Short mmCIF file of C-alpha atoms and ligand atoms in Angstrom, two decimals:
data_model
loop_
_atom_site.label_atom_id
_atom_site.label_comp_id
_atom_site.label_asym_id
_atom_site.label_seq_id
_atom_site.Cartn_x
_atom_site.Cartn_y
_atom_site.Cartn_z
CA MET A 1 -5.54 -6.23 27.58
CA ALA A 2 -3.18 -8.57 25.73
CA ARG A 3 -0.93 -7.05 23.13
CA LYS A 4 -1.98 -7.13 19.51
CA LYS A 5 0.00 -9.28 17.08
CA ILE A 6 1.36 -8.02 13.79
CA ALA A 7 2.56 -10.62 11.28
CA LEU A 8 4.86 -9.46 8.52
CA ILE A 9 4.93 -11.90 5.61
CA GLY A 10 8.19 -11.07 3.89
CA ALA A 11 11.10 -9.72 5.91
CA GLY A 12 12.99 -7.94 3.15
CA MET A 13 13.56 -4.20 2.87
CA ILE A 14 9.96 -3.17 3.51
CA GLY A 15 9.32 -6.01 5.98
CA GLY A 16 12.29 -5.01 8.16
CA THR A 17 11.25 -1.35 8.12
CA LEU A 18 7.67 -2.33 8.99
CA ALA A 19 8.94 -4.35 11.95
CA HIS A 20 10.97 -1.41 13.25
CA LEU A 21 8.08 1.05 12.91
CA ALA A 22 5.46 -1.31 14.38
CA ALA A 23 7.69 -2.03 17.38
CA GLN A 24 8.62 1.63 17.93
CA LYS A 25 4.95 2.61 17.85
CA GLU A 26 4.10 -0.32 20.18
CA LEU A 27 1.36 -1.46 17.81
CA GLY A 28 1.87 -4.95 19.24
CA ASP A 29 4.23 -7.90 19.18
CA VAL A 30 5.78 -8.54 15.78
CA VAL A 31 6.35 -11.79 13.90
CA LEU A 32 8.60 -11.63 10.84
CA PHE A 33 7.98 -14.51 8.45
CA ASP A 34 10.20 -15.20 5.43
CA ILE A 35 11.36 -18.21 3.44
CA ALA A 36 14.94 -16.91 3.71
CA GLU A 37 16.54 -18.52 6.76
CA GLY A 38 18.16 -16.20 9.27
CA ILE A 39 16.96 -12.91 7.77
CA PRO A 40 13.73 -12.57 9.80
CA GLU A 41 15.46 -13.88 12.93
CA GLY A 42 18.39 -11.51 12.48
CA LYS A 43 16.25 -8.44 11.78
CA GLY A 44 13.91 -9.29 14.66
CA LEU A 45 16.79 -9.64 17.12
CA ASP A 46 18.53 -6.48 15.89
CA ILE A 47 15.35 -4.42 16.33
CA ALA A 48 14.62 -6.00 19.72
CA GLU A 49 18.11 -5.01 20.85
CA SER A 50 17.28 -1.37 20.06
CA SER A 51 14.18 -1.46 22.29
CA PRO A 52 15.98 -0.76 25.60
CA VAL A 53 17.57 2.32 24.01
CA ASP A 54 14.37 3.61 22.48
CA GLY A 55 12.16 2.43 25.34
CA TYR A 56 9.46 0.32 23.76
CA ASP A 57 8.01 -3.01 24.76
CA SER A 58 7.27 -5.10 21.70
CA ARG A 59 8.43 -8.67 21.31
CA LEU A 60 9.88 -9.61 17.94
CA LYS A 61 10.25 -13.08 16.49
CA GLY A 62 11.64 -14.26 13.17
CA THR A 63 10.38 -17.49 11.63
CA GLN A 64 9.99 -19.72 8.57
CA ASP A 65 6.94 -21.45 10.09
CA TYR A 66 3.42 -20.19 9.35
CA LYS A 67 2.30 -21.58 12.73
CA ASP A 68 4.01 -18.59 14.35
CA ILE A 69 1.59 -16.11 12.75
CA ALA A 70 -1.33 -17.85 14.52
CA ASP A 71 -4.16 -15.48 15.40
CA ALA A 72 -2.37 -12.37 14.15
CA ASP A 73 -4.53 -9.23 14.23
CA VAL A 74 -2.83 -7.74 11.19
CA CYS A 75 -0.82 -9.39 8.40
CA ILE A 76 1.21 -7.14 6.13
CA VAL A 77 2.36 -8.91 2.98
CA THR A 78 5.54 -7.89 1.15
CA ALA A 79 6.64 -11.39 0.16
CA GLY A 80 7.88 -11.74 -3.39
CA VAL A 81 10.38 -9.91 -5.53
CA ALA A 82 10.86 -6.16 -5.98
CA ARG A 83 11.75 -4.20 -9.10
CA LYS A 84 15.29 -3.72 -10.36
CA PRO A 85 16.19 -1.01 -12.90
CA GLY A 86 14.58 -1.70 -16.28
CA MET A 87 11.76 -3.80 -14.80
CA SER A 88 8.15 -2.65 -14.69
CA ARG A 89 5.90 -3.60 -11.79
CA ASP A 90 4.10 -5.91 -14.21
CA ASP A 91 7.29 -7.90 -14.90
CA LEU A 92 6.95 -9.20 -11.36
CA LEU A 93 3.55 -10.76 -11.97
CA GLY A 94 4.43 -14.39 -12.70
CA ILE A 95 6.75 -14.84 -9.72
CA ASN A 96 4.66 -12.92 -7.24
CA LEU A 97 1.37 -14.60 -8.18
CA LYS A 98 2.80 -17.95 -7.01
CA VAL A 99 3.99 -16.28 -3.82
CA MET A 100 0.46 -14.87 -3.20
CA LYS A 101 -0.95 -18.40 -3.45
CA SER A 102 1.29 -19.77 -0.72
CA VAL A 103 0.87 -16.67 1.45
CA GLY A 104 -2.93 -16.71 1.01
CA GLU A 105 -3.07 -20.34 2.08
CA GLY A 106 -0.83 -19.67 5.08
CA ILE A 107 -2.99 -16.77 6.25
CA LYS A 108 -6.21 -18.70 5.66
CA GLU A 109 -5.03 -21.54 7.88
CA HIS A 110 -3.37 -19.58 10.67
CA ALA A 111 -4.73 -16.02 10.81
CA PRO A 112 -8.19 -16.00 9.21
CA ASN A 113 -9.43 -13.13 11.38
CA ALA A 114 -6.61 -10.73 10.52
CA LEU A 115 -6.77 -7.53 8.52
CA VAL A 116 -4.53 -8.26 5.55
CA ILE A 117 -2.62 -5.40 3.94
CA CYS A 118 -0.91 -6.31 0.67
CA ILE A 119 2.07 -4.34 -0.63
CA THR A 120 3.51 -6.85 -3.13
CA ASN A 121 3.49 -5.63 -6.75
CA PRO A 122 1.83 -5.41 -9.19
CA LEU A 123 -0.34 -4.24 -6.34
CA ASP A 124 -3.92 -4.19 -7.57
CA ALA A 125 -3.70 -7.61 -9.21
CA MET A 126 -1.78 -9.15 -6.30
CA VAL A 127 -4.22 -7.97 -3.61
CA TRP A 128 -7.11 -9.25 -5.74
CA ALA A 129 -5.41 -12.66 -6.08
CA LEU A 130 -4.46 -12.72 -2.39
CA GLN A 131 -8.10 -12.17 -1.37
CA LYS A 132 -9.17 -15.08 -3.59
CA PHE A 133 -6.39 -17.41 -2.43
CA SER A 134 -6.99 -16.60 1.25
CA GLY A 135 -10.79 -16.64 1.08
CA LEU A 136 -10.89 -13.87 3.73
CA PRO A 137 -13.75 -11.34 3.57
CA LYS A 138 -13.14 -8.64 0.96
CA GLU A 139 -13.37 -5.83 3.52
CA LYS A 140 -10.50 -7.44 5.48
CA VAL A 141 -8.08 -7.63 2.53
CA ILE A 142 -6.82 -4.29 1.23
CA GLY A 143 -3.83 -2.98 -0.69
CA MET A 144 -1.35 -0.21 0.13
CA ALA A 145 -0.53 2.15 -2.74
CA GLY A 146 -2.72 5.26 -2.62
CA ILE A 147 -1.31 6.57 0.67
CA LEU A 148 2.21 6.27 -0.75
CA ASP A 149 1.36 7.81 -4.12
CA SER A 150 -0.53 10.63 -2.37
CA ALA A 151 2.37 11.14 0.06
CA ARG A 152 4.76 11.58 -2.86
CA PHE A 153 2.37 14.09 -4.46
CA ARG A 154 2.00 15.92 -1.11
CA TYR A 155 5.75 16.03 -0.57
CA PHE A 156 6.45 17.48 -4.04
CA LEU A 157 3.66 20.05 -3.62
CA ALA A 158 4.89 21.08 -0.16
CA GLU A 159 8.37 21.58 -1.65
CA GLU A 160 6.95 23.68 -4.48
CA PHE A 161 4.89 25.90 -2.14
CA ASN A 162 7.49 25.94 0.67
CA VAL A 163 4.83 24.98 3.23
CA SER A 164 4.52 22.20 5.78
CA VAL A 165 3.79 18.75 4.36
CA GLU A 166 1.05 18.59 6.98
CA SER A 167 -0.81 21.48 5.35
CA VAL A 168 -0.97 19.67 2.01
CA THR A 169 -3.62 17.06 1.34
CA ALA A 170 -3.69 15.16 -1.92
CA PHE A 171 -5.62 12.47 -3.63
CA VAL A 172 -4.19 9.84 -5.93
CA LEU A 173 -6.63 7.17 -7.05
CA GLY A 174 -6.75 4.35 -9.60
CA GLY A 175 -4.32 1.50 -10.10
CA HIS A 176 -0.78 1.65 -8.71
CA GLY A 177 1.23 2.17 -11.86
CA ASP A 178 1.96 4.76 -14.47
CA THR A 179 -1.79 5.16 -15.05
CA MET A 180 -2.48 6.28 -11.45
CA VAL A 181 -4.86 9.25 -11.23
CA PRO A 182 -3.73 12.27 -9.18
CA LEU A 183 -6.80 14.48 -8.66
CA GLU A 184 -5.97 18.18 -8.75
CA ARG A 185 -9.41 19.38 -7.61
CA TYR A 186 -9.21 17.31 -4.44
CA SER A 187 -5.62 18.21 -3.62
CA THR A 188 -5.29 21.23 -1.37
CA VAL A 189 -3.16 23.47 0.79
CA ALA A 190 -5.14 24.06 3.99
CA GLY A 191 -8.35 23.30 2.08
CA ILE A 192 -7.56 25.54 -0.93
CA PRO A 193 -7.74 23.36 -4.08
CA LEU A 194 -4.78 23.23 -6.47
CA PRO A 195 -6.60 24.94 -9.38
CA ASP A 196 -7.33 27.92 -7.06
CA LEU A 197 -3.68 28.04 -6.01
CA VAL A 198 -2.69 28.25 -9.68
CA GLU A 199 -5.16 31.14 -10.11
CA MET A 200 -3.75 32.81 -6.99
CA GLY A 201 -0.30 32.71 -8.58
CA TRP A 202 1.23 30.28 -6.07
CA THR A 203 2.39 28.09 -8.93
CA THR A 204 1.79 27.50 -12.64
CA GLN A 205 -0.17 24.77 -14.38
CA ASP A 206 3.08 23.65 -16.04
CA LYS A 207 4.67 23.11 -12.62
CA VAL A 208 1.61 21.18 -11.41
CA ASP A 209 1.73 19.03 -14.56
CA SER A 210 5.39 18.20 -14.02
CA ILE A 211 4.75 17.37 -10.34
CA ILE A 212 1.97 15.02 -11.42
CA GLU A 213 4.33 13.36 -13.89
CA ARG A 214 6.99 13.00 -11.18
CA THR A 215 4.39 11.49 -8.83
CA ARG A 216 3.36 8.95 -11.48
CA LYS A 217 6.99 7.93 -11.90
CA GLY A 218 7.88 8.31 -8.21
CA GLY A 219 8.56 4.60 -7.67
CA GLY A 220 10.79 4.42 -10.76
CA GLU A 221 12.77 7.46 -9.62
CA ILE A 222 13.76 5.62 -6.42
CA VAL A 223 14.48 2.35 -8.26
CA ALA A 224 16.84 4.22 -10.63
CA LEU A 225 18.68 5.77 -7.68
CA LEU A 226 18.92 2.67 -5.48
CA LYS A 227 19.76 0.29 -8.37
CA THR A 228 19.36 -2.77 -6.11
CA GLY A 229 15.64 -2.63 -5.27
CA SER A 230 12.69 -0.31 -4.76
CA ALA A 231 11.48 2.19 -2.17
CA TYR A 232 10.92 0.95 1.37
CA TYR A 233 10.80 3.76 3.96
CA ALA A 234 7.73 5.54 2.57
CA PRO A 235 5.90 2.32 1.58
CA ALA A 236 6.41 0.95 5.12
CA ALA A 237 5.25 4.20 6.76
CA SER A 238 2.12 4.13 4.59
CA ALA A 239 1.21 0.55 5.50
CA ILE A 240 1.81 1.26 9.20
CA GLN A 241 -0.68 4.14 9.00
CA MET A 242 -3.23 1.66 7.63
CA ALA A 243 -2.51 -0.90 10.39
CA GLU A 244 -2.79 1.81 13.04
CA SER A 245 -6.10 3.09 11.69
CA TYR A 246 -7.48 -0.45 11.92
CA LEU A 247 -6.05 -1.38 15.33
CA ARG A 248 -7.07 1.91 16.96
CA ASP A 249 -10.35 2.18 14.98
CA LYS A 250 -9.33 5.66 13.83
CA LYS A 251 -11.50 5.51 10.71
CA LEU A 252 -9.00 7.47 8.62
CA VAL A 253 -10.25 8.34 5.15
CA VAL A 254 -7.38 7.19 2.96
CA PRO A 255 -6.89 5.96 -0.60
CA CYS A 256 -6.35 2.18 -0.62
CA ALA A 257 -6.80 -0.62 -3.11
CA ALA A 258 -10.23 -1.96 -2.14
CA SER A 259 -12.58 -4.53 -3.62
CA LEU A 260 -15.41 -2.83 -5.48
CA SER A 261 -18.92 -4.27 -5.49
CA GLY A 262 -20.85 -1.88 -7.68
CA GLU A 263 -19.10 1.32 -6.58
CA TYR A 264 -17.80 3.34 -9.52
CA GLY A 265 -19.86 0.94 -11.67
CA LEU A 266 -17.28 -1.83 -11.14
CA ASN A 267 -17.38 -5.33 -9.69
CA ASP A 268 -14.92 -7.95 -8.44
CA LEU A 269 -11.92 -5.70 -8.96
CA TYR A 270 -9.40 -4.02 -6.67
CA VAL A 271 -8.39 -0.46 -7.45
CA GLY A 272 -7.32 2.62 -5.48
CA VAL A 273 -10.29 4.53 -4.06
CA PRO A 274 -10.84 6.52 -0.85
CA ILE A 275 -12.04 4.28 1.98
CA VAL A 276 -12.94 4.63 5.65
CA LEU A 277 -10.46 2.36 7.43
CA GLY A 278 -11.55 1.31 10.92
CA ALA A 279 -11.99 -1.72 13.14
CA GLY A 280 -14.19 -3.33 10.49
CA GLY A 281 -11.42 -3.04 7.88
CA CYS A 282 -12.67 -1.28 4.76
CA GLU A 283 -15.84 0.09 6.35
CA ARG A 284 -16.97 2.29 3.51
CA ILE A 285 -15.94 3.15 -0.02
CA VAL A 286 -16.18 6.84 -0.83
CA GLU A 287 -17.51 7.46 -4.34
CA VAL A 288 -15.92 10.65 -5.61
CA LYS A 289 -17.61 12.55 -8.45
CA PHE A 290 -15.28 12.66 -11.43
CA SER A 291 -15.09 15.26 -14.19
CA ASP A 292 -15.14 13.79 -17.71
CA GLU A 293 -11.36 14.04 -17.93
CA GLU A 294 -10.85 12.40 -14.50
CA LYS A 295 -13.30 9.65 -15.42
CA ALA A 296 -11.35 8.94 -18.62
CA MET A 297 -8.10 8.69 -16.61
CA PHE A 298 -9.74 6.43 -14.01
CA ASP A 299 -11.21 4.17 -16.72
CA ASN A 300 -7.81 3.93 -18.39
CA SER A 301 -6.25 2.94 -15.07
CA VAL A 302 -8.96 0.35 -14.42
CA GLY A 303 -8.28 -1.06 -17.91
CA ALA A 304 -4.62 -1.52 -17.01
CA VAL A 305 -5.60 -3.35 -13.79
CA ARG A 306 -7.99 -5.60 -15.70
CA GLU A 307 -5.20 -6.56 -18.12
CA LEU A 308 -3.07 -7.67 -15.19
CA MET A 309 -5.98 -9.63 -13.72
CA ASP A 310 -6.47 -11.39 -17.08
CA ALA A 311 -2.76 -12.24 -17.15
CA CYS A 312 -3.15 -13.75 -13.64
CA ILE A 313 -6.16 -15.81 -14.75
CA LYS A 314 -4.15 -17.17 -17.70
CA LEU A 315 -1.43 -18.29 -15.28
CA ASP A 316 -3.89 -19.62 -12.69
CA PRO A 317 -7.37 -20.36 -14.07
CA SER A 318 -8.69 -20.99 -10.51
CA LEU A 319 -8.83 -17.20 -10.14
CA ALA A 320 -11.49 -16.79 -12.86
P1 A3D B 401 12.62 -7.52 -0.84
O1 A3D B 401 13.59 -6.77 -0.02
O2 A3D B 401 13.12 -8.33 -1.98
O3 A3D B 401 11.78 -8.48 0.16
C1 A3D B 401 10.91 -9.46 -0.28
C2 A3D B 401 11.06 -10.63 0.67
O4 A3D B 401 10.07 -11.61 0.33
C3 A3D B 401 12.42 -11.33 0.61
O5 A3D B 401 13.03 -11.30 1.89
C4 A3D B 401 12.07 -12.75 0.17
O6 A3D B 401 12.89 -13.75 0.77
C5 A3D B 401 10.64 -12.86 0.65
N1 A3D B 401 9.88 -13.92 -0.02
C6 A3D B 401 9.95 -14.34 -1.31
N2 A3D B 401 9.07 -15.34 -1.50
C7 A3D B 401 8.44 -15.56 -0.32
C8 A3D B 401 7.43 -16.47 0.12
N3 A3D B 401 6.90 -17.37 -0.73
N4 A3D B 401 7.02 -16.39 1.40
C9 A3D B 401 7.56 -15.49 2.25
N5 A3D B 401 8.51 -14.62 1.90
C10 A3D B 401 8.94 -14.65 0.63
O7 A3D B 401 11.48 -6.55 -1.44
P2 A3D B 401 10.87 -5.22 -0.76
O8 A3D B 401 10.61 -5.48 0.66
O9 A3D B 401 11.69 -4.05 -1.18
O10 A3D B 401 9.49 -5.15 -1.60
C11 A3D B 401 8.48 -6.12 -1.40
C12 A3D B 401 7.36 -5.97 -2.43
O11 A3D B 401 6.72 -4.71 -2.29
C13 A3D B 401 7.81 -6.02 -3.91
O12 A3D B 401 6.91 -6.79 -4.65
C14 A3D B 401 7.77 -4.57 -4.34
O13 A3D B 401 7.58 -4.43 -5.74
C15 A3D B 401 6.57 -4.10 -3.56
N6 A3D B 401 6.45 -2.64 -3.39
C16 A3D B 401 5.20 -2.12 -3.49
C17 A3D B 401 5.02 -0.77 -3.32
C18 A3D B 401 3.64 -0.21 -3.43
O14 A3D B 401 3.46 0.99 -3.31
C19 A3D B 401 2.51 -1.08 -3.70
C20 A3D B 401 6.10 0.06 -3.05
C21 A3D B 401 7.37 -0.50 -2.94
C22 A3D B 401 7.54 -1.88 -3.12
#
């Protein structure tokens, strides 16, 4: 069987990390595409030169030509600009919307059968625009945010309980931003929900509340530390898990930004919800029952996503 092909659109901090992980895991051959000359070629060659040491067989190629992504099985999009201290994800909208247009057209022409995973911020609005610009089926265009936000929540909880990160499951839904919705009832240690753990004296509600607040601001915490850009190791690992679930038809149930068509009472909108991610792309959207308080948080988050979509439509009326 021929190797799969992974196209990375954007070869910056996340793109380079994605290339390294995809090659190490032998997910397929990797094409790094970027408008910056030399960067994708240099990163591709550097990673390829580590392959004899690490013992993996993936070919890597850097390029500025969309023709090289031809017939990719997966395209992971990080093209655009990242946050610097003092910037919100929404500040990126104007620049990155234009980037989504050119990327969408490139994918449409050269890799129309790919699964497209968008990472570029502001995530929910950008993946929505990318689907429209590319014209690919909605189930084949999804956004990475929920796995990362949930991973941050899981990591902080595992630290608090002094247990393995693998024993902690967590659920963060809604838009990727300060309005994201971490769900306590669906977050567990070995199946025991967080509210029960509070009752059992493992932690206090105050601690849980501060962990939720830290999770909401998790991206900003890294931006403030790095000063020159935003997180890239954990975002790349999260997107690679999505690519792997698709390529190996694992059907992981993971929170992703997915296009809703009636689920949660919403239409023509991307927001973070649990999905079954398999060979068909987004194969199923899981509709979680919300409490009144959770529903209010989710609605608030959806409102924030809609505002960003409206801002996109103002800039590019073809999206309406
Ligand atoms: P960075 O290292 O700046 O890489 C972006 C790359 O995109 C650069 O190499 C640019 O040259 C390239 N680029 C710009 N315009 C184009 C274009 N038209 N076509 C192709 N390439 C282009 O950023 P990064 O890798 O750190 O972050 C990439 C994006 O991911 C940013 O928008 C971040 O805000 C976003 N991000 C999202 C999350 C989520 O959880 C959703 C987390 C972290 C970062």
